[in-house]
């Protein structure tokens, strides 16, 4: 049985192999980028705006609001990364309604790449917010004994992010193919409707968890900065 | 009974047990989470939005435990590394 779209090869020339994971990732990227460029080419601040601009404004405001609710007050700094993650995963999961489409998120390599992006983004934003030393200090909190556990949790949550998304989307595909072989009439439709719901929820979960991790790194460093400032003020005052 | 048959028997039995236990425990946990979320919505209907959001995040994290077991049983059945080792 085929469990991953990596094995489905479109085109091969010597060393280069183009499997359907790569092809569908490129298609989704192309659709998202071209659509955004076309819509944002003529933005208006009129009372009457085009309906596409209205849709994009709703999406951007909604994502901003969600990020703010979790605790990142300057959500404009983070929406570039988190919003892209959400839109890409949601688009990849919801496109299963098209025939001949295989979601690239049902391949472990795609989800691992996304999880590694989160793994790099967390220290990146933490260091931007408070410098290298301030961020590294957050690893030895509350005591020095917690250092190995903090590092282990950093790695294990990246693994969990990747396997969670991969497992959910892949299980949808596997259940669909098993059902097609035993009850091919109506049940596959119900299961793919459930797959749409699961895909949306998983996209939401992935971006929410990335937001929570970034918020933890940023607020941790903010706290140390504030404490130092208070200490300094006590010293001088 | 040669090595290949032994690997096949152990893989199939363990895949079944993995699915059984891996569905049982997260099912109990999810039931508990949903029942307490319903209780709190009944007590405070105003906070429904926050409770529902947190519930969904928590349910997805619980469900990922079951998904780990599913992935492992899939690997045991369809992509068993030991099986390939003995066939060669």
Coordinates of C-alpha atoms in Angstrom, one line a residue:
Chain A
X1 CA 0.0 0.0 0.0
X2 CA 1.2 3.5 -0.8
X3 CA 1.3 5.7 2.3
X4 CA 3.3 8.7 1.2
X5 CA 3.2 10.8 -2.0
X6 CA 7.0 10.6 -2.1
X7 CA 6.8 7.4 -4.0
X8 CA 4.7 8.8 -6.8
X9 CA 7.3 10.0 -9.4
X10 CA 6.3 12.6 -12.0
X11 CA 9.5 13.0 -13.9
X12 CA 13.0 11.6 -13.5
X13 CA 16.3 12.6 -15.2
X14 CA 19.4 11.0 -13.8
X15 CA 20.0 12.3 -10.3
X16 CA 16.9 14.6 -10.2
X17 CA 13.6 13.0 -9.1
X18 CA 10.4 15.1 -9.2
X19 CA 7.9 13.4 -7.0
X20 CA 4.3 14.5 -6.4
X21 CA 5.1 16.0 -3.0
X22 CA 7.4 18.6 -4.6
X23 CA 5.0 19.2 -7.5
X24 CA 2.0 19.9 -5.4
X25 CA 4.0 22.0 -3.0
X26 CA 5.0 24.2 -5.9
X27 CA 1.4 24.3 -7.2
X28 CA 0.2 25.5 -3.8
X29 CA 3.0 28.1 -3.5
X30 CA 2.2 29.4 -7.0
X31 CA -1.5 29.7 -6.4
X32 CA -1.0 31.5 -3.0
X33 CA 1.7 33.9 -4.4
X34 CA 0.0 34.7 -7.7
X35 CA -3.3 35.3 -6.0
X36 CA -1.9 37.6 -3.4
X37 CA 0.1 39.6 -6.0
X38 CA -2.9 40.0 -8.2
X39 CA -5.1 41.1 -5.3
X40 CA -2.7 43.5 -3.7
X41 CA -1.7 45.2 -7.0
X42 CA -4.5 47.8 -6.7
X43 CA -5.4 48.2 -3.0
X44 CA -8.0 50.9 -2.2
X45 CA -8.9 52.7 1.0
X46 CA -12.2 53.6 -0.4
X47 CA -15.5 52.7 1.2
X48 CA -16.2 50.3 -1.6
X49 CA -13.3 47.8 -2.0
X50 CA -13.1 44.8 -4.3
X51 CA -14.4 41.5 -2.8
X52 CA -10.9 39.8 -3.1
X53 CA -9.3 42.6 -1.1
X54 CA -12.1 42.2 1.5
X55 CA -11.3 38.4 1.8
X56 CA -7.6 39.1 2.2
X57 CA -8.3 41.8 4.8
X58 CA -10.6 39.4 6.8
X59 CA -7.9 36.7 6.8
X60 CA -5.1 39.1 7.9
X61 CA -7.2 40.7 10.6
X62 CA -8.3 37.3 11.8
X63 CA -4.8 35.9 12.1
X64 CA -3.6 39.1 13.8
X65 CA -6.4 38.8 16.3
X66 CA -5.6 35.2 17.1
X67 CA -1.9 36.0 17.6
X68 CA -2.7 38.9 19.9
X69 CA -5.0 36.7 22.0
X70 CA -2.2 34.2 22.7
X71 CA 0.0 37.0 24.0
X72 CA 2.2 38.4 21.3
X73 CA 1.1 42.1 21.4
X74 CA 3.1 43.2 18.4
X75 CA 1.5 40.7 16.1
X76 CA 2.7 42.5 12.9
X77 CA 6.2 41.3 13.6
X78 CA 5.2 37.6 13.6
X79 CA 2.3 37.4 11.1
X80 CA 4.7 37.0 8.2
X81 CA 5.9 33.7 9.5
X82 CA 2.9 32.4 11.4
X83 CA 0.3 33.5 8.8
X84 CA 2.3 31.8 6.0
X85 CA 2.5 28.6 7.9
X86 CA -1.3 28.6 8.5
X87 CA -2.2 29.5 5.0
X88 CA 0.1 26.9 3.4
X89 CA -1.0 24.1 5.6
X90 CA -4.7 25.0 5.4
X91 CA -4.5 25.3 1.6
X92 CA -2.5 22.0 1.3
X93 CA -5.1 20.1 3.5
X94 CA -8.2 21.6 2.1
X95 CA -7.2 21.0 -1.6
X96 CA -8.0 17.2 -1.1
X97 CA -11.5 18.0 -2.7
X98 CA -9.7 18.3 -6.1
X99 CA -9.3 15.0 -8.0
X100 CA -5.8 13.6 -8.6
X101 CA -4.5 15.8 -5.7
X102 CA -2.2 14.3 -3.0
X103 CA -1.7 16.5 0.0
X104 CA 2.1 17.3 0.4
X105 CA 1.5 17.4 4.2
X106 CA 0.9 13.6 4.1
X107 CA 4.7 13.2 3.5
X108 CA 7.0 13.2 6.5
X109 CA 9.6 15.3 4.7
X110 CA 7.2 18.3 4.2
X111 CA 6.0 18.3 7.8
X112 CA 9.6 17.9 9.1
X113 CA 10.7 20.9 7.0
X114 CA 7.8 23.0 8.5
X115 CA 8.7 21.8 12.1
X116 CA 12.4 22.7 11.6
X117 CA 11.3 26.2 10.4
X118 CA 9.5 26.6 13.8
X119 CA 12.5 25.1 15.6
X120 CA 14.7 27.8 14.0
X121 CA 12.2 30.6 14.4
X122 CA 11.8 30.3 18.1
X123 CA 15.4 31.2 19.1
X124 CA 15.5 33.7 16.2
X125 CA 12.6 35.8 17.6
X126 CA 13.9 35.3 21.1
X127 CA 17.4 36.6 20.2
X128 CA 15.9 39.5 18.3
X129 CA 13.8 40.4 21.3
X130 CA 16.5 40.3 24.0
X131 CA 20.0 39.5 22.6
X132 CA 21.9 36.2 22.7
X133 CA 22.7 36.1 26.4
X134 CA 19.2 37.0 27.5
X135 CA 17.8 34.2 25.4
X136 CA 20.3 31.6 26.5
X137 CA 19.6 32.6 30.1
X138 CA 16.0 31.4 29.6
X139 CA 17.4 27.8 29.3
X140 CA 18.7 27.7 32.9
X141 CA 15.3 28.6 34.4
X142 CA 14.2 28.1 37.1
X143 CA 17.4 26.4 38.1
X144 CA 20.5 25.1 36.4
X145 CA 19.3 21.5 36.8
X146 CA 16.5 22.1 34.2
X147 CA 19.0 22.8 31.4
X148 CA 19.0 19.2 29.9
X149 CA 15.2 19.0 30.2
X150 CA 14.7 22.3 28.5
X151 CA 16.8 21.1 25.6
X152 CA 15.0 17.8 25.4
X153 CA 11.6 19.5 25.4
X154 CA 12.8 21.8 22.6
X155 CA 13.7 18.8 20.4
X156 CA 10.8 16.5 21.3
X157 CA 8.2 19.2 20.6
X158 CA 9.6 19.7 17.1
X159 CA 9.4 15.9 16.5
X160 CA 5.8 16.0 17.9
X161 CA 4.8 18.9 15.6
X162 CA 6.1 17.0 12.5
X163 CA 4.6 13.6 13.4
X164 CA 1.2 15.0 14.5
X165 CA 0.6 16.8 11.2
X166 CA 2.0 13.9 9.1
X167 CA 0.0 11.2 11.0
X168 CA -3.3 13.0 10.9
X169 CA -3.2 13.7 7.1
X170 CA -1.7 10.4 6.2
X171 CA -4.3 8.5 8.3
X172 CA -7.0 10.3 6.5
X173 CA -5.6 9.0 3.2
X174 CA -5.1 5.4 4.4
X175 CA -8.6 5.2 5.9
X176 CA -10.0 6.5 2.6
X177 CA -8.2 3.8 0.6
X178 CA -9.2 1.0 3.0
X179 CA -12.8 2.1 2.9
X180 CA -12.7 2.3 -1.0
X181 CA -11.8 -1.4 -1.0
X182 CA -14.5 -2.6 1.4
X183 CA -17.4 -0.1 1.1
X184 CA -16.9 2.1 -2.0
X185 CA -20.4 3.7 -2.2
X186 CA -21.1 6.4 0.3
X187 CA -18.7 6.1 3.3
X188 CA -15.6 7.4 1.5
X189 CA -17.5 10.8 1.0
X190 CA -18.3 11.0 4.7
X191 CA -14.7 10.2 5.6
X192 CA -13.3 12.8 3.2
X193 CA -15.7 15.4 4.7
X194 CA -14.2 14.5 8.1
X195 CA -10.7 14.8 6.5
X196 CA -11.5 18.4 5.5
X197 CA -12.4 19.2 9.1
X198 CA -9.3 17.4 10.4
X199 CA -7.1 19.2 8.0
X200 CA -8.4 22.6 9.0
X201 CA -8.1 21.8 12.7
X202 CA -4.5 20.5 12.2
X203 CA -3.5 23.7 10.3
X204 CA -5.0 25.7 13.2
X205 CA -3.2 23.6 15.8
X206 CA 0.1 23.8 14.0
X207 CA 0.1 27.5 13.8
X208 CA -1.3 28.0 17.3
X209 CA 1.4 25.8 18.8
X210 CA 4.1 27.7 16.8
X211 CA 2.7 30.9 18.2
X212 CA 2.6 29.6 21.7
X213 CA 6.3 28.5 21.5
X214 CA 7.4 31.8 20.1
X215 CA 5.3 33.7 22.7
X216 CA 7.0 31.6 25.4
X217 CA 10.5 32.4 24.2
X218 CA 9.7 36.1 23.7
X219 CA 7.9 36.7 27.0
X220 CA 10.5 34.8 29.0
X221 CA 13.2 37.1 27.7
X222 CA 10.9 40.2 28.2
X223 CA 10.5 39.2 31.9
X224 CA 14.2 39.0 32.5
X225 CA 14.7 42.4 30.9
X226 CA 12.1 43.9 33.0
X227 CA 13.5 42.4 36.2
X228 CA 16.9 43.7 35.3
X229 CA 15.5 47.2 34.7
X230 CA 13.7 47.1 38.1
X231 CA 16.9 45.9 39.8
X232 CA 18.9 48.7 38.1
X233 CA 16.3 51.3 39.1
X234 CA 16.5 50.1 42.7
X235 CA 20.2 50.4 42.5
X236 CA 20.2 54.0 41.3
X237 CA 17.0 55.1 43.1
Chain B
X1 CA 9.6 -21.6 12.0
X2 CA 12.2 -19.4 10.4
X3 CA 13.1 -15.9 11.2
X4 CA 10.9 -14.3 8.6
X5 CA 7.7 -16.0 9.9
X6 CA 8.6 -15.0 13.4
X7 CA 9.1 -11.4 12.5
X8 CA 5.8 -11.4 10.6
X9 CA 3.9 -12.9 13.6
X10 CA 5.4 -10.6 16.1
X11 CA 4.8 -7.5 13.9
X12 CA 1.1 -8.3 13.3
X13 CA 0.4 -9.1 16.9
X14 CA 2.2 -6.0 18.2
X15 CA 0.5 -3.8 15.6
X16 CA -2.9 -5.0 16.9
X17 CA -2.0 -4.5 20.6
X18 CA -0.5 -1.0 19.8
X19 CA -3.8 0.1 18.1
X20 CA -5.9 -1.3 20.9
X21 CA -4.0 0.3 23.8
X22 CA -3.3 3.5 21.8
X23 CA -7.0 4.0 21.1
X24 CA -8.1 3.1 24.6
X25 CA -6.1 5.6 26.7
X26 CA -6.5 8.8 24.6
X27 CA -10.2 7.9 24.3
X28 CA -10.6 8.0 28.0
X29 CA -8.6 11.2 28.3
X30 CA -10.6 12.9 25.5
X31 CA -13.9 11.9 27.1
X32 CA -12.8 13.4 30.4
X33 CA -11.7 16.6 28.7
X34 CA -15.0 17.0 26.8
X35 CA -17.1 16.3 29.8
X36 CA -15.4 18.9 31.9
X37 CA -15.5 21.4 29.0
X38 CA -19.3 20.8 28.7
X39 CA -19.6 21.3 32.5
X40 CA -17.8 24.6 32.4
X41 CA -19.8 25.8 29.3
X42 CA -23.0 25.0 31.2
X43 CA -21.8 26.9 34.2
X44 CA -20.5 29.9 32.2
X45 CA -22.0 30.2 28.7
X46 CA -20.3 33.6 28.2
X47 CA -16.8 32.0 28.2
X48 CA -17.8 29.5 25.5
X49 CA -15.5 30.8 22.8
X50 CA -12.4 30.6 24.9
X51 CA -13.3 27.2 26.3
X52 CA -14.0 25.8 22.8
X53 CA -10.7 27.1 21.5
X54 CA -8.7 25.6 24.4
X55 CA -10.7 22.4 24.1
X56 CA -9.9 22.0 20.4
X57 CA -6.1 22.6 21.0
X58 CA -6.1 20.1 23.9
X59 CA -8.1 17.5 21.9
X60 CA -5.7 17.7 19.0
X61 CA -2.8 17.2 21.3
X62 CA -4.4 14.2 22.9
X63 CA -5.3 12.9 19.6
X64 CA -1.7 13.1 18.5
X65 CA -0.9 10.4 21.1
X66 CA -3.3 8.0 19.3
X67 CA -1.8 9.1 16.0
X68 CA 1.7 8.1 17.2
X69 CA 0.4 4.6 17.9
X70 CA -1.3 4.6 14.5
X71 CA 2.0 5.6 12.8
X72 CA 3.9 2.9 14.6
X73 CA 1.4 0.2 13.7
X74 CA 1.5 1.4 10.0
X75 CA 5.3 1.1 10.1
X76 CA 5.1 -2.4 11.6
X77 CA 2.7 -3.6 8.9
X78 CA 3.6 -1.7 5.7
X79 CA 7.3 -0.6 6.1
X80 CA 8.8 -3.0 8.6
X81 CA 12.6 -2.4 8.7
X82 CA 13.3 -5.9 10.3
X83 CA 11.3 -7.7 7.7
X84 CA 13.4 -6.1 4.9
X85 CA 16.5 -7.0 6.8
X86 CA 15.6 -10.7 6.9
X87 CA 14.3 -10.9 3.3
X88 CA 17.6 -9.8 1.9

